[in-house]
Amino acid sequence: MGQFVYTIAENVMNGLASYAYQEICLAWGVTDELNKLKDTFSSIKLVILDAEEKQRKELRLSQWLGKLKDVCYDVDDMLNDFAFKELQMQMLILRGRGSIKGQVRIFFSCWNPVVFNFKMGHRIKEIRERLDVIANEKSQFPLVERDEDWQSQSVHINRETHSFVQAYDVIGREDDKKQIIIYLLNLTLKEKSRDVQENVSVISITGLGGIGKTTLAKLVYNDHRVVKHFDMRMWVCVSDHFDNKRLVHEIVASATNQNCGHQESFDSVQKKLQSALKDKQFLLVLDDVWDKGQIGVTTAKWIDLKALLNVGANGSKVIVTTRSESVALIMDSVCVHQLRGLPHKSCMSLFIKRAFGRKGEEQRYPH
């Protein structure tokens, strides 16, 4: 399984800890049960990396990881069900508002919150009992706990993104897109007030994981005004490991549509980068930047990379997407755009689009 189970468990932990799911669980009255589930997951997660390394020599350990993987999938399915039912309930409530008939329909429907809460309570209990057994069984194996920094260095799984987006699939981000484009095409107050003029400025898009930062960056990146304004556009996914050597290689590849040779010296690659950017007004998107200690972005790393980028023409911009506001500070952003959840109307539009697919299909199933 390689480091597969660890990745799944980490995704589940992120889901359990996210603000959005905490709000949903609070609304459904299952916060305590899910917190217990999260605590048990936390204790197991510490030994997963060691277990995955040792499983080849121990069949029982491999079977233990298999059971854990199954539970992870079940928890992930459960969280998805919570999110889906929450949207479905909101839509039913909107349609039944002010109508006694509508309220009665909701009460006796399969979406009745009392019935759903009862069913989910049993489901959570069953999953938690299975997870408790798995947690107790881990004491049978000589497993070593790994701290977070060690895990981050040992398990580097790049999240790759690209710049392509179907704009018609995106709902509710027009105002955010408009604001970012204004930042890109004009000088911000911070840029105007600088004592020393810099050729490159940073705009950060911050927000919770999964809220749509990358999608917003794609919308901006592909907007016809942005395409026309900049001489060159580049897109690089950073992920949790901010390594200047790798990033310079990828920026060059994005700028020139040519990969650098593995045997090529870093000095040669840096010269290629500066040659490609020199006196050109460019837009560079650094997607998914993290501040994970020494492997994430640091002030020193950013200063070194920015020095290479400063050969571009005045007015060049870097868009950074990140969950962390500290990243925006480290990278000396001239403005920070905090992306928030979609408004209720947009959430309903998105839900209907995903649930019914074709336009007008929802009219066939009004209730």
Coordinates of C-alpha atoms in Angstrom, one line a residue:
M1 CA 0.0 0.0 0.0
G2 CA 3.1 2.3 0.1
Q3 CA 2.1 5.5 1.9
F4 CA -1.5 5.2 0.6
V5 CA -3.2 4.6 3.9
Y6 CA -1.4 7.6 5.5
T7 CA -2.6 9.9 2.8
I8 CA -6.2 8.7 3.1
A9 CA -6.1 9.1 6.9
E10 CA -4.7 12.6 6.6
N11 CA -7.5 13.6 4.2
V12 CA -10.1 12.2 6.6
M13 CA -8.5 14.1 9.5
N14 CA -8.5 17.3 7.5
G15 CA -12.2 16.7 6.8
L16 CA -13.1 16.0 10.5
A17 CA -11.2 19.2 11.5
S18 CA -12.5 21.5 8.9
Y19 CA -14.7 24.4 9.9
A20 CA -17.4 23.6 7.4
Y21 CA -17.9 20.0 8.7
Q22 CA -17.8 21.3 12.3
E23 CA -20.6 23.7 11.5
I24 CA -22.6 20.9 9.8
C25 CA -22.1 18.5 12.7
L26 CA -23.1 21.1 15.2
A27 CA -26.3 21.6 13.2
W28 CA -27.1 17.9 13.2
G29 CA -26.1 17.4 16.9
V30 CA -23.3 14.9 16.4
T31 CA -20.3 17.0 17.3
D32 CA -19.4 15.0 20.4
E33 CA -19.4 11.7 18.6
L34 CA -17.3 13.0 15.7
N35 CA -14.8 14.6 18.1
K36 CA -14.3 11.2 19.8
L37 CA -13.8 9.7 16.3
K38 CA -11.2 12.4 15.5
D39 CA -9.3 11.8 18.7
T40 CA -9.0 8.1 18.0
F41 CA -7.9 8.8 14.4
S42 CA -5.2 11.1 15.7
S43 CA -3.7 8.5 17.9
I44 CA -3.7 5.9 15.1
K45 CA -2.3 8.3 12.5
L46 CA 0.9 8.7 14.4
V47 CA 2.0 5.1 13.7
I48 CA 0.7 4.7 10.2
L49 CA 3.9 5.6 8.4
D50 CA 5.9 3.1 10.5
A51 CA 3.3 0.4 9.9
E52 CA 3.4 1.0 6.1
E53 CA 7.2 0.5 6.1
K54 CA 7.0 -2.7 8.1
Q55 CA 3.9 -4.4 6.6
R56 CA 5.9 -6.3 3.9
K57 CA 7.5 -8.4 6.7
E58 CA 4.3 -8.8 8.8
L59 CA 1.1 -10.1 7.2
R60 CA -1.0 -9.3 10.2
L61 CA 0.2 -5.7 10.0
S62 CA -0.8 -5.5 6.4
Q63 CA -4.3 -6.8 7.3
W64 CA -4.5 -4.2 10.1
L65 CA -3.8 -1.4 7.6
G66 CA -6.4 -2.9 5.3
K67 CA -9.0 -2.6 8.0
L68 CA -8.0 0.9 8.8
K69 CA -8.2 1.9 5.1
D70 CA -11.8 0.5 5.0
V71 CA -12.8 2.6 8.0
C72 CA -11.2 5.7 6.5
Y73 CA -13.3 5.2 3.3
D74 CA -16.4 4.8 5.4
V75 CA -15.7 8.0 7.4
D76 CA -15.1 9.9 4.2
D77 CA -18.4 8.6 2.7
M78 CA -20.2 9.6 5.9
L79 CA -18.8 13.1 5.8
N80 CA -19.9 13.5 2.2
D81 CA -23.4 12.3 3.2
F82 CA -23.5 14.9 5.9
A83 CA -22.6 17.7 3.4
F84 CA -25.1 16.4 0.8
K85 CA -28.0 16.1 3.3
E86 CA -27.3 19.6 4.7
L87 CA -27.7 21.1 1.2
Q88 CA -30.7 19.0 0.5
M89 CA -32.4 20.1 3.7
Q90 CA -31.7 23.7 3.0
M91 CA -33.3 23.4 -0.5
L92 CA -36.4 21.6 1.0
I93 CA -36.8 24.2 3.7
L94 CA -36.6 27.0 1.1
R95 CA -39.3 25.3 -0.9
G96 CA -41.5 24.6 2.1
R97 CA -41.1 27.9 3.8
G98 CA -44.4 29.5 4.8
S99 CA -46.4 26.5 3.8
I100 CA -47.8 24.0 6.3
K101 CA -48.1 21.4 3.5
G102 CA -44.4 22.0 2.8
Q103 CA -43.4 21.6 6.4
V104 CA -45.4 18.3 6.7
R105 CA -43.8 17.0 3.5
I106 CA -40.3 17.7 5.1
F107 CA -41.3 16.0 8.3
F108 CA -42.5 12.8 6.6
S109 CA -39.8 12.8 3.9
C110 CA -36.7 10.7 4.0
W111 CA -34.8 13.9 4.8
N112 CA -36.5 14.3 8.1
P113 CA -33.7 15.7 10.4
V114 CA -34.9 13.6 13.4
V115 CA -34.8 10.4 11.3
F116 CA -31.5 11.3 9.7
N117 CA -29.9 12.2 13.0
F118 CA -31.0 8.8 14.5
K119 CA -29.6 6.9 11.5
M120 CA -26.3 8.8 11.4
G121 CA -25.9 8.4 15.2
H122 CA -26.0 4.6 14.8
R123 CA -23.7 4.8 11.8
I124 CA -21.1 6.9 13.7
K125 CA -21.3 4.5 16.7
E126 CA -20.7 1.5 14.4
I127 CA -17.6 3.2 12.8
R128 CA -16.3 4.3 16.1
E129 CA -16.5 0.8 17.6
R130 CA -14.6 -0.6 14.6
L131 CA -12.0 2.2 15.0
D132 CA -11.6 1.5 18.7
V133 CA -10.9 -2.2 17.9
I134 CA -8.2 -1.1 15.4
A135 CA -6.7 1.4 17.9
N136 CA -6.5 -1.4 20.6
E137 CA -4.9 -3.8 18.1
K138 CA -2.1 -1.4 17.3
S139 CA -0.5 -2.2 20.6
Q140 CA 0.2 -5.8 19.3
F141 CA 2.8 -4.4 16.9
P142 CA 6.1 -2.7 17.7
L143 CA 5.3 0.6 16.0
V144 CA 7.1 3.9 16.3
E145 CA 5.3 7.2 16.4
R146 CA 6.5 9.8 14.0
D147 CA 6.2 13.5 14.7
E148 CA 4.6 15.9 12.2
D149 CA 7.9 17.4 10.9
W150 CA 9.4 13.9 10.3
Q151 CA 6.2 12.9 8.5
S152 CA 6.2 16.0 6.3
Q153 CA 9.8 15.3 5.2
S154 CA 9.3 11.6 4.7
V155 CA 6.0 11.8 2.9
H156 CA 6.0 14.3 0.2
I157 CA 3.1 13.8 -2.1
N158 CA 2.7 16.6 -4.6
R159 CA -0.8 17.9 -5.4
E160 CA -0.5 18.7 -9.0
T161 CA -2.8 21.4 -10.5
H162 CA -3.2 23.0 -14.0
S163 CA -4.4 26.3 -15.3
F164 CA -7.3 25.0 -17.4
V165 CA -10.9 25.7 -16.2
Q166 CA -14.4 25.5 -17.7
A167 CA -15.7 29.0 -16.7
Y168 CA -19.3 28.0 -17.2
D169 CA -19.0 25.3 -14.5
V170 CA -18.0 27.9 -11.9
I171 CA -20.8 29.6 -9.8
G172 CA -20.7 32.6 -7.5
R173 CA -17.1 33.9 -7.9
E174 CA -17.6 36.8 -10.3
D175 CA -17.1 39.5 -7.6
D176 CA -13.9 37.8 -6.3
K177 CA -12.6 37.4 -9.9
K178 CA -13.3 41.1 -10.6
Q179 CA -11.5 42.2 -7.5
I180 CA -8.4 40.1 -8.2
I181 CA -8.2 41.4 -11.8
I182 CA -8.4 45.0 -10.5
Y183 CA -5.4 44.2 -8.3
L184 CA -3.5 42.7 -11.2
L185 CA -4.1 45.4 -13.8
N186 CA -3.5 48.4 -11.4
L187 CA -1.1 49.5 -8.7
T188 CA -2.3 48.8 -5.2
L189 CA -1.9 51.4 -2.4
K190 CA 0.9 49.4 -0.9
E191 CA 2.8 49.4 -4.2
K192 CA 2.3 53.2 -4.6
S193 CA 3.6 53.8 -1.1
R194 CA 6.9 51.8 -1.5
D195 CA 10.1 53.8 -1.1
V196 CA 11.9 51.4 -3.5
Q197 CA 10.0 50.4 -6.6
E198 CA 10.0 46.6 -7.2
N199 CA 9.2 45.0 -10.5
V200 CA 7.3 42.0 -9.0
S201 CA 4.4 42.2 -6.6
V202 CA 2.5 39.4 -4.8
I203 CA -1.2 39.0 -4.5
S204 CA -2.4 36.3 -2.1
I205 CA -5.7 34.4 -2.2
T206 CA -6.3 32.8 1.2
G207 CA -9.0 30.6 2.5
L208 CA -10.0 27.2 3.9
G209 CA -9.0 24.0 2.0
G210 CA -11.5 23.2 -0.8
I211 CA -13.2 26.6 -0.8
G212 CA -12.1 27.4 -4.4
K213 CA -8.8 29.3 -4.3
T214 CA -7.3 27.4 -7.2
T215 CA -10.5 27.7 -9.2
L216 CA -10.6 31.4 -8.7
A217 CA -6.9 31.7 -9.7
K218 CA -7.7 29.7 -12.9
L219 CA -10.6 32.1 -13.7
V220 CA -8.3 35.1 -13.4
Y221 CA -5.4 33.5 -15.2
N222 CA -7.6 32.7 -18.2
D223 CA -9.6 36.0 -18.4
H224 CA -9.1 37.7 -21.7
R225 CA -8.1 41.0 -20.1
V226 CA -5.3 39.3 -18.1
V227 CA -4.1 37.3 -21.2
K228 CA -3.9 40.6 -23.2
H229 CA -2.2 42.6 -20.4
F230 CA 0.7 40.3 -19.6
D231 CA 3.5 39.4 -22.0
M232 CA 3.9 35.9 -20.4
R233 CA 1.9 33.7 -18.0
M234 CA 3.1 30.8 -16.0
W235 CA 1.4 28.3 -13.6
V236 CA 3.3 26.2 -11.0
C237 CA 1.8 24.0 -8.3
V238 CA 4.0 24.3 -5.2
S239 CA 2.3 22.0 -2.7
D240 CA 3.8 21.6 0.8
H241 CA 7.5 21.5 -0.2
F242 CA 8.8 24.9 -1.2
D243 CA 12.0 23.9 -2.9
N244 CA 13.5 26.7 -5.1
K245 CA 15.5 24.3 -7.3
R246 CA 12.3 22.4 -8.2
L247 CA 10.3 25.6 -8.6
V248 CA 12.8 27.3 -10.9
H249 CA 12.9 24.2 -13.1
E250 CA 9.0 24.2 -13.3
I251 CA 8.8 28.0 -13.9
V252 CA 11.3 27.7 -16.8
A253 CA 9.2 24.7 -18.2
S254 CA 6.0 26.7 -17.9
A255 CA 7.6 29.8 -19.5
T256 CA 9.4 28.1 -22.4
N257 CA 7.3 24.9 -22.8
Q258 CA 10.6 23.0 -22.5
N259 CA 11.8 20.9 -19.6
C260 CA 15.3 21.4 -18.4
G261 CA 17.6 18.4 -18.5
H262 CA 18.2 16.5 -15.2
Q263 CA 22.0 16.8 -15.7
E264 CA 21.8 20.6 -16.2
S265 CA 23.4 22.7 -13.5
F266 CA 21.1 24.9 -11.3
D267 CA 23.2 27.9 -12.3
S268 CA 22.4 27.2 -16.0
V269 CA 18.6 26.8 -15.2
Q270 CA 18.6 30.1 -13.3
K271 CA 20.1 31.8 -16.3
K272 CA 17.4 30.3 -18.5
L273 CA 14.8 31.7 -16.2
Q274 CA 16.2 35.2 -16.2
S275 CA 16.6 35.1 -20.0
A276 CA 13.0 34.1 -20.4
L277 CA 11.6 36.7 -18.0
K278 CA 13.9 39.7 -18.7
D279 CA 12.0 42.9 -19.5
K280 CA 8.8 41.0 -19.8
Q281 CA 5.7 41.8 -17.8
F282 CA 4.7 38.4 -16.5
L283 CA 2.0 36.7 -14.4
L284 CA 3.1 33.8 -12.3
V285 CA 0.7 31.7 -10.3
L286 CA 2.2 29.8 -7.3
D287 CA -0.7 27.5 -6.4
D288 CA -1.1 25.8 -3.0
V289 CA 1.8 27.3 -1.0
W290 CA 2.3 26.1 2.6
D291 CA 4.4 27.2 5.6
K292 CA 5.4 23.8 7.1
G293 CA 8.6 24.8 9.0
Q294 CA 11.8 24.4 7.0
I295 CA 10.2 22.4 4.1
G296 CA 7.5 25.1 3.5
V297 CA 8.0 28.7 2.3
T298 CA 10.4 30.8 4.4
T299 CA 11.4 34.5 4.1
A300 CA 14.9 33.4 3.0
K301 CA 13.6 31.1 0.3
W302 CA 11.2 33.7 -1.0
I303 CA 13.8 36.4 -1.1
D304 CA 16.1 34.2 -3.2
L305 CA 13.3 33.3 -5.6
K306 CA 12.0 36.8 -5.9
A307 CA 15.6 38.0 -6.8
L308 CA 15.5 35.8 -9.8
L309 CA 12.0 37.0 -10.8
N310 CA 12.8 40.7 -10.5
V311 CA 14.4 40.8 -13.9
G312 CA 10.9 41.0 -15.3
A313 CA 9.4 44.3 -16.3
N314 CA 7.7 46.6 -13.8
G315 CA 4.2 45.6 -13.1
S316 CA 4.9 41.8 -13.1
K317 CA 2.6 40.0 -10.6
V318 CA 2.7 36.7 -8.6
I319 CA -0.6 35.2 -7.5
V320 CA -0.3 32.9 -4.5
T321 CA -3.0 30.6 -3.3
T322 CA -2.7 29.4 0.3
R323 CA -4.6 28.3 3.4
S324 CA -2.3 30.2 5.6
E325 CA -2.3 34.0 6.1
S326 CA 1.3 33.7 7.4
V327 CA 2.3 32.7 3.9
A328 CA 0.9 36.0 2.6
L329 CA 3.0 37.9 5.2
I330 CA 6.2 35.9 4.5
M331 CA 5.8 36.6 0.7
D332 CA 5.3 40.3 1.4
S333 CA 1.9 40.5 -0.4
V334 CA 0.7 43.9 -1.5
C335 CA -2.8 42.7 -1.0
V336 CA -4.6 39.6 0.5
H337 CA -7.9 38.5 -0.8
Q338 CA -9.6 36.3 1.8
L339 CA -12.0 33.9 0.0
R340 CA -15.1 33.0 1.9
G341 CA -17.9 30.5 1.4
L342 CA -20.4 30.9 -1.4
P343 CA -23.6 32.9 -0.6
H344 CA -26.7 30.8 0.1
K345 CA -28.2 31.4 -3.4
S346 CA -25.0 30.3 -5.1
C347 CA -24.8 27.2 -2.9
M348 CA -28.3 26.2 -4.0
S349 CA -27.4 26.9 -7.7
L350 CA -24.3 24.8 -7.4
F351 CA -26.2 22.0 -5.6
I352 CA -28.9 21.9 -8.2
K353 CA -26.3 21.9 -11.0
R354 CA -24.5 19.0 -9.5
A355 CA -27.6 17.1 -8.4
F356 CA -29.7 17.4 -11.6
G357 CA -27.1 18.0 -14.2
R358 CA -28.9 19.3 -17.2
K359 CA -30.5 22.7 -17.1
G360 CA -34.3 22.6 -16.3
E361 CA -34.0 19.0 -15.0
E362 CA -34.8 20.2 -11.4
Q363 CA -38.3 21.3 -12.6
R364 CA -39.2 17.7 -13.3
Y365 CA -38.6 16.8 -9.6
P366 CA -39.9 19.9 -7.7
H367 CA -40.3 18.0 -4.5

